[in-house]
CSV table of C-alpha atoms in Angstrom, one decimal:
chain,number,residue,atom,x,y,z
A,1495,MET,CA,0.1,0.1,0.1
A,1496,ARG,CA,1.3,3.3,-1.2
A,1497,PHE,CA,1.2,6.5,1.4
A,1498,ARG,CA,-1.8,8.8,1.0
A,1499,PHE,CA,-1.3,12.7,1.0
A,1500,PRO,CA,1.6,12.8,-1.3
A,1501,LEU,CA,1.6,16.6,-1.1
A,1502,LEU,CA,1.7,16.6,2.7
A,1503,ILE,CA,4.6,14.4,2.8
A,1504,GLY,CA,6.8,17.0,1.4
A,1505,ALA,CA,5.4,19.6,3.5
A,1506,ILE,CA,5.8,17.7,7.0
A,1507,LEU,CA,9.5,16.7,5.8
A,1508,ALA,CA,9.9,20.5,5.3
A,1509,LEU,CA,8.4,21.3,8.8
A,1510,LEU,CA,10.5,18.6,10.4
A,1511,ALA,CA,13.5,19.9,8.9
A,1512,ALA,CA,12.7,23.4,10.2
A,1513,CYS,CA,12.8,25.0,6.6
A,1514,VAL,CA,10.7,27.7,5.4
A,1515,SER,CA,9.6,27.6,2.1
A,1516,ALA,CA,9.5,30.7,-0.2
A,1517,PRO,CA,6.5,32.5,-1.1
A,1518,THR,CA,4.5,30.8,-4.2
A,1519,PRO,CA,4.8,33.0,-7.3
A,1520,ALA,CA,1.4,34.1,-8.7
A,1521,SER,CA,2.0,31.9,-11.7
A,1522,GLN,CA,1.6,28.7,-9.8
A,1523,PRO,CA,-1.7,27.6,-8.6
A,1524,ALA,CA,-1.8,27.2,-4.6
A,1525,ILE,CA,-2.5,24.0,-3.0
A,1526,ALA,CA,-6.3,24.0,-1.7
A,1527,LEU,CA,-6.3,23.3,1.8
A,1528,PRO,CA,-9.1,20.9,3.3
A,1529,LYS,CA,-12.2,22.6,4.9
A,1530,GLU,CA,-12.0,20.1,7.7
A,1531,PRO,CA,-9.1,19.3,9.3
A,1532,GLN,CA,-7.5,16.0,8.6
A,1533,THR,CA,-5.0,13.6,10.6
A,1534,LEU,CA,-1.9,13.0,9.2
A,1535,ASN,CA,-0.3,9.9,10.8
A,1536,VAL,CA,3.6,10.1,11.0
A,1537,LEU,CA,5.5,6.9,11.8
A,1538,THR,CA,8.8,7.6,13.3
A,1539,HIS,CA,11.7,6.2,15.8
A,1540,ASP,CA,11.2,6.7,19.3
A,1541,SER,CA,14.0,9.5,19.8
A,1542,PHE,CA,12.2,11.8,17.2
A,1543,ALA,CA,11.5,15.1,18.9
A,1544,VAL,CA,10.2,18.4,17.7
A,1545,SER,CA,8.7,21.5,19.7
A,1546,GLU,CA,5.1,21.5,20.3
A,1547,GLU,CA,5.1,25.1,18.9
A,1548,LEU,CA,6.3,23.9,15.5
A,1549,ILE,CA,3.7,21.2,15.4
A,1550,LYS,CA,0.9,23.6,16.2
A,1551,LYS,CA,2.1,26.2,13.7
A,1552,PHE,CA,2.0,23.3,11.0
A,1553,GLU,CA,-1.3,22.0,11.9
A,1554,ALA,CA,-2.7,25.7,12.0
A,1555,ASP,CA,-0.9,26.3,8.6
A,1556,ASN,CA,-2.4,23.1,7.1
A,1557,GLN,CA,-5.6,22.4,8.8
A,1558,VAL,CA,-4.2,19.1,9.6
A,1559,LYS,CA,-3.5,17.3,12.9
A,1560,ILE,CA,-0.7,15.2,13.3
A,1561,ASN,CA,-0.4,12.1,15.2
A,1562,PHE,CA,3.1,10.8,15.8
A,1563,ILE,CA,3.2,6.9,15.9
A,1564,LYS,CA,6.6,6.0,17.8
A,1565,GLY,CA,7.8,2.7,16.2
A,1566,GLY,CA,11.0,1.9,18.3
A,1567,ASP,CA,14.3,2.5,16.7
A,1568,THR,CA,14.7,3.1,12.7
A,1569,GLY,CA,15.0,-0.7,12.1
A,1570,SER,CA,11.9,-1.6,14.3
A,1571,ALA,CA,9.8,1.1,12.7
A,1572,LEU,CA,10.9,0.2,9.2
A,1573,ASN,CA,10.1,-3.5,10.2
A,1574,ARG,CA,6.5,-2.6,11.3
A,1575,LEU,CA,6.1,-0.4,8.1
A,1576,ILE,CA,6.9,-3.4,6.1
A,1577,LEU,CA,4.7,-5.8,7.8
A,1578,GLU,CA,1.9,-3.4,7.7
A,1579,SER,CA,2.2,-3.1,4.1
A,1580,ILE,CA,2.4,-6.6,3.3
A,1581,SER,CA,-0.8,-7.2,5.5
A,1582,GLY,CA,-2.5,-3.9,3.8
A,1583,SER,CA,-2.9,-2.5,7.1
A,1584,VAL,CA,-0.6,0.5,6.8
A,1585,LYS,CA,-1.5,3.0,9.7
A,1586,ALA,CA,1.0,6.0,8.6
A,1587,ASP,CA,0.6,8.4,6.0
A,1588,VAL,CA,4.3,9.4,6.3
A,1589,PHE,CA,7.4,7.6,7.3
A,1590,TYR,CA,10.1,9.8,9.0
A,1591,GLY,CA,13.6,8.7,10.0
A,1592,VAL,CA,15.0,6.1,7.5
A,1593,ASP,CA,18.6,6.6,7.4
A,1594,ASN,CA,21.0,5.6,4.9
A,1595,THR,CA,22.0,2.0,6.8
A,1596,PHE,CA,18.2,1.2,6.2
A,1597,LEU,CA,17.6,3.1,2.9
A,1598,SER,CA,18.1,0.1,0.4
A,1599,ARG,CA,15.8,-2.0,2.4
A,1600,ALA,CA,13.1,0.5,2.4
A,1601,LEU,CA,13.3,1.4,-1.3
A,1602,SER,CA,13.5,-2.3,-2.1
A,1603,GLN,CA,10.1,-2.8,-0.6
A,1604,ASN,CA,8.2,0.0,-2.9
A,1605,LEU,CA,6.9,1.5,0.5
A,1606,PHE,CA,7.0,5.3,-0.6
A,1607,GLU,CA,5.1,7.3,-3.3
A,1608,PRO,CA,7.5,9.5,-5.2
A,1609,TYR,CA,7.7,13.3,-4.4
A,1610,LYS,CA,10.2,15.8,-5.6
A,1611,ALA,CA,10.5,18.5,-3.3
A,1612,PRO,CA,10.8,22.2,-4.5
A,1613,ALA,CA,13.9,22.6,-2.5
A,1614,LEU,CA,15.7,19.4,-3.5
A,1615,ALA,CA,17.9,21.3,-6.0
A,1616,GLU,CA,19.2,23.2,-2.9
A,1617,ILE,CA,20.6,19.9,-1.2
A,1618,PRO,CA,24.1,18.9,-2.1
A,1619,GLY,CA,24.1,15.8,-4.3
A,1620,GLU,CA,26.1,13.7,-1.9
A,1621,PHE,CA,22.9,13.4,0.2
A,1622,GLN,CA,20.6,12.6,-2.3
A,1623,LEU,CA,20.7,8.9,-2.2
A,1624,ASP,CA,17.6,8.2,-4.1
A,1625,ALA,CA,17.2,9.0,-7.7
A,1626,THR,CA,13.5,7.9,-7.8
A,1627,ASN,CA,12.5,10.7,-5.2
A,1628,GLN,CA,10.9,8.2,-3.0
A,1629,VAL,CA,12.7,9.6,0.1
A,1630,VAL,CA,13.8,13.1,0.8
A,1631,PRO,CA,17.0,14.1,2.7
A,1632,VAL,CA,16.2,16.3,5.5
A,1633,ASP,CA,19.3,16.1,7.9
A,1634,TYR,CA,22.7,14.7,8.3
A,1635,GLY,CA,25.4,14.1,10.9
A,1636,ASP,CA,28.3,12.3,12.1
A,1637,VAL,CA,28.5,9.5,14.5
A,1638,CYS,CA,31.5,9.2,16.3
A,1639,ILE,CA,32.6,6.4,18.3
């Protein structure tokens, strides 16, 4: 089962990366917001954290309620998503937190709907690990042992 809300996928990833998008030029049509708030279910790892202020702003700006589903560490969360996909009972609309160590497994399962984020051109090529645009890089860091 592929994820719903393809336009919101990019929006939530932009939010979680604390990026601010540029105003939409008048030549591009604006995305119509739903009249009633919808729920956006985000499956993520247990250690994911974002400020309540940022969540509330995103919810107000996009007329959506965010429901975070904590799935354990990244491997456990991805396993959960794969099993839900196989059984046809996916609970999440968005998966946040797949890293480069689990990326090939996630992509091989065809779990994600392609989305080319408008700001993708601003991300250095070394961080764009998926030419099919099924995942969008939102951060990076070093792990020192």
